[in-house]
Coordinates of C-alpha atoms and ligand atoms in Angstrom, one line a residue:
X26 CA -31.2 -21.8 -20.5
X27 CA -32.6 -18.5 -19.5
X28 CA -31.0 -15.4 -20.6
X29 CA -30.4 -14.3 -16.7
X30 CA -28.4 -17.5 -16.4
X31 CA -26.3 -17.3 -19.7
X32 CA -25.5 -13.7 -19.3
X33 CA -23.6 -14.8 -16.4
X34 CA -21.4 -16.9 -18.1
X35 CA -17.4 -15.3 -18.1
X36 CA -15.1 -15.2 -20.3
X37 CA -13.1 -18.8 -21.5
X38 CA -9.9 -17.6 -20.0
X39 CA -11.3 -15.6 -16.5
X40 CA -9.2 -16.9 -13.7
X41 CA -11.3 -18.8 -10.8
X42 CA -8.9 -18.2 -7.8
X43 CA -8.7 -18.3 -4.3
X44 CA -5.9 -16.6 -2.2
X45 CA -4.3 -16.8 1.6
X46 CA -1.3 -15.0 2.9
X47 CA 1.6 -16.5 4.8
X48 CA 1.1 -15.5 7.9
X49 CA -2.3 -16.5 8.3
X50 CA -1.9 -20.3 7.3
X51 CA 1.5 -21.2 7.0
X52 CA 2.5 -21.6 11.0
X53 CA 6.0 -23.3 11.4
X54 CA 7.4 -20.0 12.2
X55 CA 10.5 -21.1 13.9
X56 CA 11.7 -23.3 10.9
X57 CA 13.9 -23.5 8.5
X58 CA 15.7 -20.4 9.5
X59 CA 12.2 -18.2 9.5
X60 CA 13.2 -15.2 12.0
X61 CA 10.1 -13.2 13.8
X62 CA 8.3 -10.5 11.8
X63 CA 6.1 -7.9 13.1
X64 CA 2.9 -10.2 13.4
X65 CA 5.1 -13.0 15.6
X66 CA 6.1 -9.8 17.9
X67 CA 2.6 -8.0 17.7
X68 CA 0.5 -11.2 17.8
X69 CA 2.7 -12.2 21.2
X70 CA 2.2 -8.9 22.6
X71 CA -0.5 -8.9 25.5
X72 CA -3.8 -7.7 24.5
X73 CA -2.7 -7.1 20.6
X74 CA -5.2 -9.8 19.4
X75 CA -8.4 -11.6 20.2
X76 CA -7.5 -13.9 22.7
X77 CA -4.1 -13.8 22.5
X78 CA -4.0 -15.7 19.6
X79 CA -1.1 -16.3 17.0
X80 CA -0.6 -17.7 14.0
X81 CA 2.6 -20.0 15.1
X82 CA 0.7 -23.0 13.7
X83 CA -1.9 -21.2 11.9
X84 CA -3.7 -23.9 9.7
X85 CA -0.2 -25.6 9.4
X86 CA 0.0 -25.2 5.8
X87 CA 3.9 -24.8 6.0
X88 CA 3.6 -28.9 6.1
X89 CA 0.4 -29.6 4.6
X90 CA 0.3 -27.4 1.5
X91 CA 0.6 -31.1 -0.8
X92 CA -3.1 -31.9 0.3
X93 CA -4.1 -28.0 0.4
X94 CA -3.0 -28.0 -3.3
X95 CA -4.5 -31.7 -3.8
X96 CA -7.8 -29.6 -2.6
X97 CA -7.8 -26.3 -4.8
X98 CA -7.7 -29.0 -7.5
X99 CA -10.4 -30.7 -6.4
X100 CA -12.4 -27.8 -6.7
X101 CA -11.2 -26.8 -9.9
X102 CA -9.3 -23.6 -8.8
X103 CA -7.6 -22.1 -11.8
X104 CA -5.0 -19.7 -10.0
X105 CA -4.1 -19.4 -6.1
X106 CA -2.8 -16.5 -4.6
X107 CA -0.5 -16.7 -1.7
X108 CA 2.1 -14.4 -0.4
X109 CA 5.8 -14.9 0.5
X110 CA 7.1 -14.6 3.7
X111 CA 10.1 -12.7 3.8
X112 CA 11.6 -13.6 6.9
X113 CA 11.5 -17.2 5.5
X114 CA 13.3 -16.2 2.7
X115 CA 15.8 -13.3 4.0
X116 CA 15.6 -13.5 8.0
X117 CA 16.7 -10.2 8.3
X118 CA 15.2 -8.4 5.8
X119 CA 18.6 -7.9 4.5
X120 CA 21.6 -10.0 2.4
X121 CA 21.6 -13.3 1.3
X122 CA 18.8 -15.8 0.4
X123 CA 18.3 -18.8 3.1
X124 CA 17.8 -22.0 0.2
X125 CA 15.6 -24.0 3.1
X126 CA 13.2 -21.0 3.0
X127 CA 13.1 -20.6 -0.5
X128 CA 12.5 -24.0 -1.1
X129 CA 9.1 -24.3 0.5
X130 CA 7.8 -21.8 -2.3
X131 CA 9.7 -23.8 -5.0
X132 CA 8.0 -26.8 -3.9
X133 CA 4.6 -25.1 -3.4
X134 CA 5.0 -23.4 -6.9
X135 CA 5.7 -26.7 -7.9
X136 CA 2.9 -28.6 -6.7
X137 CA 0.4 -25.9 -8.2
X138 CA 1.7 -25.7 -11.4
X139 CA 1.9 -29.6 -11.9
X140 CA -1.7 -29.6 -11.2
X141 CA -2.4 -26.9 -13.8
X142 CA -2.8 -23.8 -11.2
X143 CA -1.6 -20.7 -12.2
X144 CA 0.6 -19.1 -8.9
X145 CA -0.4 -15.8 -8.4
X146 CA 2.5 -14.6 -6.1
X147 CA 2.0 -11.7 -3.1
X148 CA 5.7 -10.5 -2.0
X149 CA 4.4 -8.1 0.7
X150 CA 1.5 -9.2 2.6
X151 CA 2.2 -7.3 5.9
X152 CA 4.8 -9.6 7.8
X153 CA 7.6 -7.1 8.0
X154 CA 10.8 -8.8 8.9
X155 CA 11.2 -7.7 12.7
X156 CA 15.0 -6.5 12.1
X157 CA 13.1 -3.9 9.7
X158 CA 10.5 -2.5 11.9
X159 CA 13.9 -2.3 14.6
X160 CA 15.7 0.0 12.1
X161 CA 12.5 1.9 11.8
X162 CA 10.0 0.3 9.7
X163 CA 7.8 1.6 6.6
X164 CA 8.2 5.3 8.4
X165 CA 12.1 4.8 7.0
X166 CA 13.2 5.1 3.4
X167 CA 15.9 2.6 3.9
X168 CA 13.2 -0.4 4.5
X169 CA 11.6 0.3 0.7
X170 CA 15.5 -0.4 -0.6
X171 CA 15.3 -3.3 1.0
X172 CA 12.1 -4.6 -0.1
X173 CA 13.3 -4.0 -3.9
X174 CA 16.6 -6.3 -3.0
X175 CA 14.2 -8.7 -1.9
X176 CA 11.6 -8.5 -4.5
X177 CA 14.5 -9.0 -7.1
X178 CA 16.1 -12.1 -5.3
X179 CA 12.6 -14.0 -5.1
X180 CA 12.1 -12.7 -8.5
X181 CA 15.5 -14.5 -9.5
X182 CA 14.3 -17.4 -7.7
X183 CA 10.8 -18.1 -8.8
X184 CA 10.6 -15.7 -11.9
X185 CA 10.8 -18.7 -14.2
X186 CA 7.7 -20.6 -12.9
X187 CA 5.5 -17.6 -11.6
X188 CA 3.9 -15.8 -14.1
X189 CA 1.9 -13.5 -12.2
X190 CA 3.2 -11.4 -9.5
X191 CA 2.0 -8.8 -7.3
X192 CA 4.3 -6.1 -4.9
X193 CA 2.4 -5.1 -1.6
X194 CA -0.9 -6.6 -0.9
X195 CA -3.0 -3.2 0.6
X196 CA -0.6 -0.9 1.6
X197 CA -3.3 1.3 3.0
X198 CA -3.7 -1.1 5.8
X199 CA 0.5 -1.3 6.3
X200 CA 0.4 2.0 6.8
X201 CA -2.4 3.6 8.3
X202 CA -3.6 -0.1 10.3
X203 CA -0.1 -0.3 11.7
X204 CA 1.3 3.3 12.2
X205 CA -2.1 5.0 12.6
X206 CA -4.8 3.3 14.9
X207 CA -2.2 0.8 15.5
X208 CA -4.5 -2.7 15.5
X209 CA -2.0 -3.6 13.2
X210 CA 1.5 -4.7 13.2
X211 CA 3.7 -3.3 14.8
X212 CA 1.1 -1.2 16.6
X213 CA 2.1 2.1 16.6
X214 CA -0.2 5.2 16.7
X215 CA 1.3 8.1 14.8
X216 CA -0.4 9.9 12.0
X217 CA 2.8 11.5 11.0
X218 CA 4.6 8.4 10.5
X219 CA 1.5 6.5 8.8
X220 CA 2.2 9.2 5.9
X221 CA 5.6 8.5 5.8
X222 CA 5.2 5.0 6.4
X223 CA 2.6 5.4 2.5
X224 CA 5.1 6.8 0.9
X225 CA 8.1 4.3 1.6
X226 CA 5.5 1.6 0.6
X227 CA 4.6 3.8 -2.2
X228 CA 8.4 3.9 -3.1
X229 CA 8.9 0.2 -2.3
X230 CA 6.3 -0.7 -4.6
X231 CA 8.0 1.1 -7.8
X232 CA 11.4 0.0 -7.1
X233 CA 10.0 -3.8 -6.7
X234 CA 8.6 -3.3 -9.8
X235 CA 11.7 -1.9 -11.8
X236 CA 13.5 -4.5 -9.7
X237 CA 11.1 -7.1 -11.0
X238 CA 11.3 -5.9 -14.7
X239 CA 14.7 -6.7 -14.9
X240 CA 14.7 -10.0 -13.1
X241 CA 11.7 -11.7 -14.9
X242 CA 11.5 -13.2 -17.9
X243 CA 9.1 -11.0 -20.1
X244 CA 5.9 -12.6 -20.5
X245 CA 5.3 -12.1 -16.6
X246 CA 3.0 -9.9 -15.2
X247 CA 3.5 -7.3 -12.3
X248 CA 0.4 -6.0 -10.1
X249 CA -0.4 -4.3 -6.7
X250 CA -3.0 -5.6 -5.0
X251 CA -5.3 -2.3 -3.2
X252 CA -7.7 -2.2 -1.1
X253 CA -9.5 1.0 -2.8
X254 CA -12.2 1.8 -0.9
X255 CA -15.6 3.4 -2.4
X256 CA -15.7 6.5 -0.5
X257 CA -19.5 7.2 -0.8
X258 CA -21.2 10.7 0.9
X259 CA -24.1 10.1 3.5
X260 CA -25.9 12.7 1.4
X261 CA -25.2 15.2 -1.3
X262 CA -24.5 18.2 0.7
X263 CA -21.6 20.1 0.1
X264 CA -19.8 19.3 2.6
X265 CA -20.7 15.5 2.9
X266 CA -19.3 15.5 -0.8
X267 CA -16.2 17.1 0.3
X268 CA -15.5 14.5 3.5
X269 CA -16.2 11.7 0.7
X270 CA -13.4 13.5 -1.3
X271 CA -10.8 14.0 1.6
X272 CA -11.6 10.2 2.3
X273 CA -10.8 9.2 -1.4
X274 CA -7.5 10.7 -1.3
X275 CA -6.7 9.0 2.0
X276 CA -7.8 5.8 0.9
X277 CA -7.4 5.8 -2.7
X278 CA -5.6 8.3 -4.2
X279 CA -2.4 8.1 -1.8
X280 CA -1.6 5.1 -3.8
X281 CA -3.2 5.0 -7.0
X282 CA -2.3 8.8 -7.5
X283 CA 1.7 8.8 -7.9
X284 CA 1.4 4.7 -9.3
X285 CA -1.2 5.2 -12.0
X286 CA -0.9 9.7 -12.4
X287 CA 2.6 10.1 -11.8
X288 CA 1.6 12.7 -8.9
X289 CA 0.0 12.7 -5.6
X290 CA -3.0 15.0 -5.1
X291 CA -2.6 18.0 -4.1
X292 CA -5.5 18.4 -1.8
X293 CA -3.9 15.5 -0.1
X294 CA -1.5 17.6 -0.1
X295 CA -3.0 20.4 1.9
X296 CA -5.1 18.2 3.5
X297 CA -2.3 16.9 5.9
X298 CA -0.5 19.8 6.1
X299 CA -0.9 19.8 9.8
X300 CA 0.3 16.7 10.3
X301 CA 3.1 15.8 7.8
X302 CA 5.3 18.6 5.6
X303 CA 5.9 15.8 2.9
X304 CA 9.7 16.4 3.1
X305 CA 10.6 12.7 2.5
X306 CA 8.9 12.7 -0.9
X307 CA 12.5 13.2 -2.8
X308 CA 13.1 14.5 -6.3
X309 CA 12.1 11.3 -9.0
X310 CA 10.2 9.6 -6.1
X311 CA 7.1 10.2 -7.5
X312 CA 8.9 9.2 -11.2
X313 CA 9.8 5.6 -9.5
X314 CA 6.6 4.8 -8.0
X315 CA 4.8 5.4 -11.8
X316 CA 6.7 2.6 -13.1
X317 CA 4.5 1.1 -15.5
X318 CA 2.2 -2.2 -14.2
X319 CA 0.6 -5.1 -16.5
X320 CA -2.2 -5.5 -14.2
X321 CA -3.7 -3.9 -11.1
X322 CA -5.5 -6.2 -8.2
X323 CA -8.6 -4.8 -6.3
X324 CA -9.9 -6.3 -3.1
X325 CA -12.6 -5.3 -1.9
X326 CA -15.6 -6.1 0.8
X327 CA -17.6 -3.6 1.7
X328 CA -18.1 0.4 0.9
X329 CA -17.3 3.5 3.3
X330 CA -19.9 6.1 4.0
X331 CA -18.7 9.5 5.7
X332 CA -19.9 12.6 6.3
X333 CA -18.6 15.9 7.6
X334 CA -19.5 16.4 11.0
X335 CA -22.2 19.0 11.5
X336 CA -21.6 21.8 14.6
X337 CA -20.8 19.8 17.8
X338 CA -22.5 16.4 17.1
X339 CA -20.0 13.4 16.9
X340 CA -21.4 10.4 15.7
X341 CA -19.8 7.1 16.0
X342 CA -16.6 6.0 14.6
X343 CA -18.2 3.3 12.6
X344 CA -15.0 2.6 10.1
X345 CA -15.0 -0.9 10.1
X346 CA -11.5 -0.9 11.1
X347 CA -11.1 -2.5 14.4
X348 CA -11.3 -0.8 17.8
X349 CA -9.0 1.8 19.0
X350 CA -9.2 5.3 19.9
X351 CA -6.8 6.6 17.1
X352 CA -8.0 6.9 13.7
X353 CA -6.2 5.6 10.7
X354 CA -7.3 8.6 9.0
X355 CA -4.8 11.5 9.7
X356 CA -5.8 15.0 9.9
X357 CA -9.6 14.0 9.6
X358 CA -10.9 13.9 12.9
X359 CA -13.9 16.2 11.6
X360 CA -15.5 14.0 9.7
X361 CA -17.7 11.0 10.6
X362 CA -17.5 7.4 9.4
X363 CA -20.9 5.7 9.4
X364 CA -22.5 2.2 9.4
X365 CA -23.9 1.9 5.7
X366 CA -27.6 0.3 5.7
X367 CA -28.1 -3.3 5.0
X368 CA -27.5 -6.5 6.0
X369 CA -23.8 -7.4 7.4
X370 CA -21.0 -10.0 7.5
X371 CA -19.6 -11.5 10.9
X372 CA -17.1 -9.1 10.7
X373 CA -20.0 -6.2 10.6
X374 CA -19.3 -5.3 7.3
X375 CA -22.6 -4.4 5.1
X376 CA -22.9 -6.4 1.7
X377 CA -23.0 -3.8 -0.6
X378 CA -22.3 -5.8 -4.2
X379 CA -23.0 -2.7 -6.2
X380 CA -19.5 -1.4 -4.0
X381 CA -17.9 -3.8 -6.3
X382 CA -19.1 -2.7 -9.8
X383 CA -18.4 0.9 -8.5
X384 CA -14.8 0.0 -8.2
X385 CA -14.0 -1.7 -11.2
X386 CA -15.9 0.8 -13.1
X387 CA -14.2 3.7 -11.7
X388 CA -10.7 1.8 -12.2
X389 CA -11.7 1.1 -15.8
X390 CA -11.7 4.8 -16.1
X391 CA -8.5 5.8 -13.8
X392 CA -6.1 3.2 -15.9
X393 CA -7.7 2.3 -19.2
X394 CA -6.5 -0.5 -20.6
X395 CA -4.7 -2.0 -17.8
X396 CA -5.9 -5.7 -16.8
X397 CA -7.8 -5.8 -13.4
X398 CA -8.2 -8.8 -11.4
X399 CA -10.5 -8.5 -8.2
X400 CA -7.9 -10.4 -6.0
X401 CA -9.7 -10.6 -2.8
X402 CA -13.7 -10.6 -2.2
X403 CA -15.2 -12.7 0.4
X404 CA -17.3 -12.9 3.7
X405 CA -16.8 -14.2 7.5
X406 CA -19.3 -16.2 9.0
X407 CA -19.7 -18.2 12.0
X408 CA -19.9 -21.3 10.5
X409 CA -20.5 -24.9 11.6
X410 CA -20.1 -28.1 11.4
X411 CA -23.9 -30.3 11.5
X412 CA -23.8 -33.4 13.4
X413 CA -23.5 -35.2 9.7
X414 CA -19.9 -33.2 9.8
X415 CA -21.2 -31.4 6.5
X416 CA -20.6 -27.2 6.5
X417 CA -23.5 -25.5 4.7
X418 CA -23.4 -21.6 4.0
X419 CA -25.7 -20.7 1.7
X420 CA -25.3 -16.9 3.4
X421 CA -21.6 -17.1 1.7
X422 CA -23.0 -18.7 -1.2
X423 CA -25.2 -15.6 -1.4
X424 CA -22.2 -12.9 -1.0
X425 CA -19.9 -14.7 -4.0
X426 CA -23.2 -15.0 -6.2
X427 CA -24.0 -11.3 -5.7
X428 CA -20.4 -9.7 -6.1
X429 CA -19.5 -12.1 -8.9
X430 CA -22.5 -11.2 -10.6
X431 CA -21.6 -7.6 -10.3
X432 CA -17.7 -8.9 -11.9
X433 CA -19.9 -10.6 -14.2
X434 CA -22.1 -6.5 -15.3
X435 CA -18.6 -4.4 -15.2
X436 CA -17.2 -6.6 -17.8
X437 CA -20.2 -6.2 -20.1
X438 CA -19.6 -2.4 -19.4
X439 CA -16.2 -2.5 -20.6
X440 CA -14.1 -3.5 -17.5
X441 CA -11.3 -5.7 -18.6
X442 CA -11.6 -7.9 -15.5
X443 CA -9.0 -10.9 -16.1
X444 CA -10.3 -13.1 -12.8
X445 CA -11.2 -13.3 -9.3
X446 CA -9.7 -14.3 -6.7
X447 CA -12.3 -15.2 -3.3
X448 CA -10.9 -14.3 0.1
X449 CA -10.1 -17.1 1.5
X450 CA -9.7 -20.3 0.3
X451 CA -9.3 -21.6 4.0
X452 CA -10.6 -20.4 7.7
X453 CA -7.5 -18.8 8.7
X454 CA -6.1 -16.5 11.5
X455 CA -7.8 -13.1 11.0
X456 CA -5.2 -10.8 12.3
X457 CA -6.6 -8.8 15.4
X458 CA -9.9 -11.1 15.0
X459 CA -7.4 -14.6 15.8
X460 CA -9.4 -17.4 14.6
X461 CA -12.9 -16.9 15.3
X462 CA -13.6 -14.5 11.9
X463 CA -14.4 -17.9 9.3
X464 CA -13.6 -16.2 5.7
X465 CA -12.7 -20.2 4.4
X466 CA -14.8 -21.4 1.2
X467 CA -13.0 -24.5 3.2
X468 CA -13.8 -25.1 6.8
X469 CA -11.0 -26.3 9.3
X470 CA -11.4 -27.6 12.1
X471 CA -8.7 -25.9 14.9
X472 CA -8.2 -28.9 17.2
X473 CA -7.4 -30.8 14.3
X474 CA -6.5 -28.6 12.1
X475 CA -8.4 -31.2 9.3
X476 CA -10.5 -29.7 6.2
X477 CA -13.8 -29.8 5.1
X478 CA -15.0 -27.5 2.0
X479 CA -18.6 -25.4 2.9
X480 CA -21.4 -25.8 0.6
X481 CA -20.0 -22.2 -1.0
X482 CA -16.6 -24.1 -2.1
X483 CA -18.6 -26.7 -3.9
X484 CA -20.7 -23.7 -5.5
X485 CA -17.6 -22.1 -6.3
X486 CA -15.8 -25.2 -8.0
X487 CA -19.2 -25.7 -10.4
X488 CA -18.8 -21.5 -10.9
X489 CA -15.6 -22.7 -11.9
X490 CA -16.2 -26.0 -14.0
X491 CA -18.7 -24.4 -16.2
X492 CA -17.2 -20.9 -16.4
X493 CA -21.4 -19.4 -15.2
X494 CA -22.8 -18.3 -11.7
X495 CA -24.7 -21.5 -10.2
X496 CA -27.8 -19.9 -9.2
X497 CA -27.7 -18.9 -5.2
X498 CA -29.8 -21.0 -3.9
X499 CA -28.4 -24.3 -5.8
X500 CA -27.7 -26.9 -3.0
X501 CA -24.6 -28.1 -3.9
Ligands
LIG628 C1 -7.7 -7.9 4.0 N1 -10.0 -2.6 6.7 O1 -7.7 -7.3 5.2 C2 -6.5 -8.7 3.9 O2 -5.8 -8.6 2.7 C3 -6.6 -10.1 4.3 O3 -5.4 -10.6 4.8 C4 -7.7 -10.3 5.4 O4 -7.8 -11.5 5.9 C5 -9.0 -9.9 4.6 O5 -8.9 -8.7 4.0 C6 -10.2 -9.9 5.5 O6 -10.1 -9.0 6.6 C7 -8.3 -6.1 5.5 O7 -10.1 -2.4 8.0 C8 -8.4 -5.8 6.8 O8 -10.5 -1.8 5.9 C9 -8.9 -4.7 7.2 C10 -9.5 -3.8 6.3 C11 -9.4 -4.1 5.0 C12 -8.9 -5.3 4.6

């Protein structure tokens, strides 16, 4: 074997995942006592998402997920990650348990774990029960009470056959994709209450976790999942250097700074003075949100470039973050997000692997000796069936081969990276994209809603078999 090939190889115990959320496979979103959340309101709002579309039957995973599971074994997935929808579980975001709703994940937890596939459990993965966002949403302190009471009943529930859990999945998109630009649930476009709305997530997050610590047996593990961006400057002027900064604390540091430092930044502080007076951060806030974690989750796809803007030229908004004419960023309308150079997914993202070593490097550094698990990397591409019915996509192939193999150099610079978890394991619906942005390592078919795995989900499963990177261009 050449060395290029065996220095691949992982370590024996690396997890080989793949993860979803509920509202982008399950469907069924009228049963069993499910009530609307913000995606069933914003996704049924005119003009909210491509082509109307919805996920009220999604891929229908709700009633296939015995043959979804059959197929993560098939491949040889070690770990799934999937998130909990909590109007399923508490319709109104408040009070008792409904048993029906409950019972889906008992019997999905179930299914995984008698097929030897570690659950790795998302509570928050945007669907805000709809009764919330009426009381006020993220912007209101009450809604990250309620989270904890729900992140302590599910914890009751499944704490004894979930090992690995994780709070919010990417509260930088809760907050500043659905109270800033607003192409997120529930759509509103205020950078005052996007801050607000970081905060209560922020809060949410560290009484989940306290909540969680007392409701789970010990060996479990508690995580976030962020989606820290690497903030790069266009060049190394000063002030280019300073936008990349600003950026970092908007992106990053907002979250990472009062979970992993015990304080937020101060120049995000001052940054957003003219936006927000940071009144709602409350004496021992700060204190809650530092609870201790066992492990912290990474997703990432592609890196942010930014400059500051230069006299009275304006370039494009090139964010990455959907199309509307508010920025997510508060208080940082001087400064100018750019298209990095380089070849670019379907969803016009540039493939920057290197991105991906940056991060877990630079995490390695922020928390040392906390676990990380990269639990979402991946790529949209318009695939297609050939007339044979066969899905080949060697261009995802390509994209897993290159960020894995920057997993694969992070770890033999001293990242402890514990697994990885590829984004998605089906086509699902993609938000404000609907159905037409493919991230699936599985195809399906959306008239009848059956599955076929790409050519990249059969490189996957051999990544996963033998524990090494297939080389990229290995037909499988
Ligand atoms: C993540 N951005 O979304 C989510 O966790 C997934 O549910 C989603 O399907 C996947 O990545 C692909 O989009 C993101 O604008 C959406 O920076 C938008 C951004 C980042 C992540």
């Amino acid at each position: 074997m050449p060395d290029s090939v065996s220095s691949l190889t992982f370590p024996p115990a690396f997890l080989w995942g793949a993860a979803t959320s509920a509202y982008q496979i399950e469907g069924a979103v009228r049963e069993d006592g499910r009530t609307p959340s913000i995606w069933d309101t914003f996704s049924h709002t005119p003009g909210k998402t491509a082509g109307g579309e919805t996920g009220d039957i999604a891929v229908d995973h709700y009633h296939r997920y015995r043959d979804d599971v059959a197929l993560m074994a098939e491949l040889g997935l070690t770990a799934y990650r999937f998130s909990v929808s909590w109007s399923r579980v508490q319709p109104t975001g408040r009070g008792p348990v409904v048993q029906r709703g409950l019972d889906f994940y008992r019997r999905l937890v179930d299914e995984l774990l008698a097929r030897g596939i570690k659950p790795a459990l998302t509570l928050y993965h945007w669907d805000l029960p709809q009764e919330l966002e009426d009381a006020g949403g993220w912007p209101v302190r009450d809604t990250a009470f309620r989270f904890a009471e729900y992140a302590q009943l599910v914890g009751e529930a499944l704490g004894d056959r979930v090992e690995h859990w994780i709070t919010l999945n990417e509260p930088w998109c809760s907050a500043f994709l659905g109270y800033g630009s607003g192409v997120h649930a529930p759509g509103r476009t205020d950078p005052a209450a996007s801050l607000r709305a970081a905060h209560h997530l922020n809060l949410g997050h560290g009484l989940a976790v306290s909540a969680l610590r007392a409701a789970l047996p010990a060996r479990n593990q508690i995580a976030i999942s962020l989606n820290s961006s690497v903030v790069r400057p266009l060049s190394q002027d000063p002030a280019d250097v300073a936008a990349a900064r600003r950026i970092d604390d908007l992106a990053n540091g907002v979250f990472h700074g009062p979970m992993l430092h015990g304080a937020y930044p101060s120049t995000l502080f001052d940054a957003t003075r003219s936006v927000t007076d940071w009144s709602y951060v409350l004496d021992g806030d700060v204190n809650t949100i530092n609870a201790p974690l066992d492990a912290l989750g990474l997703n990432y796809y592609t890196p942010t470039l930014v400059s500051a803007a230069s006299g009275d030229i304006k370039g494009p908004r090139a964010d990455g973050h959907g199309s509307s004419e508010h920025s997510p960023w508060p208080a940082a309308d001087d400064i100018v997000f750019h298209q990095t150079p380089g070849e670019r997914t379907e969803m016009g993202w540039t493939i920057d692997p290197t991105g991906l070593y940056d991060l877990l490097m630079r995490y390695t550094r922020e928390a040392p000796g906390l676990p990380l698990y990269v639990t979402e990397n991946g790529a949209a591409y318009d695939d297609k069936p050939d007339p044979d019915g066969r899905v080949h996509d060697p261009e995802r192939i390509a994209y897993l081969h290159g960020h894995l193999s920057e997993v694969r150099r992070a770890i033999a610079d001293g990242a402890d990276v514990r697994g990885y978890f590829l984004w998605s394991l089906m086509d699902n619906f993609e938000w404000a994209y609907g159905y037409d942005k493919r991230f699936g390592a599985v195809y399906v078919d959306y008239t009848t809603l059956e599955r076929t795995p790409k050519s990249s989900a059969r490189w996957y499963a051999e990544a996963a078999r033998t524990g090494a990177l297939p080389p990229a261009d290995s037909a499988a």
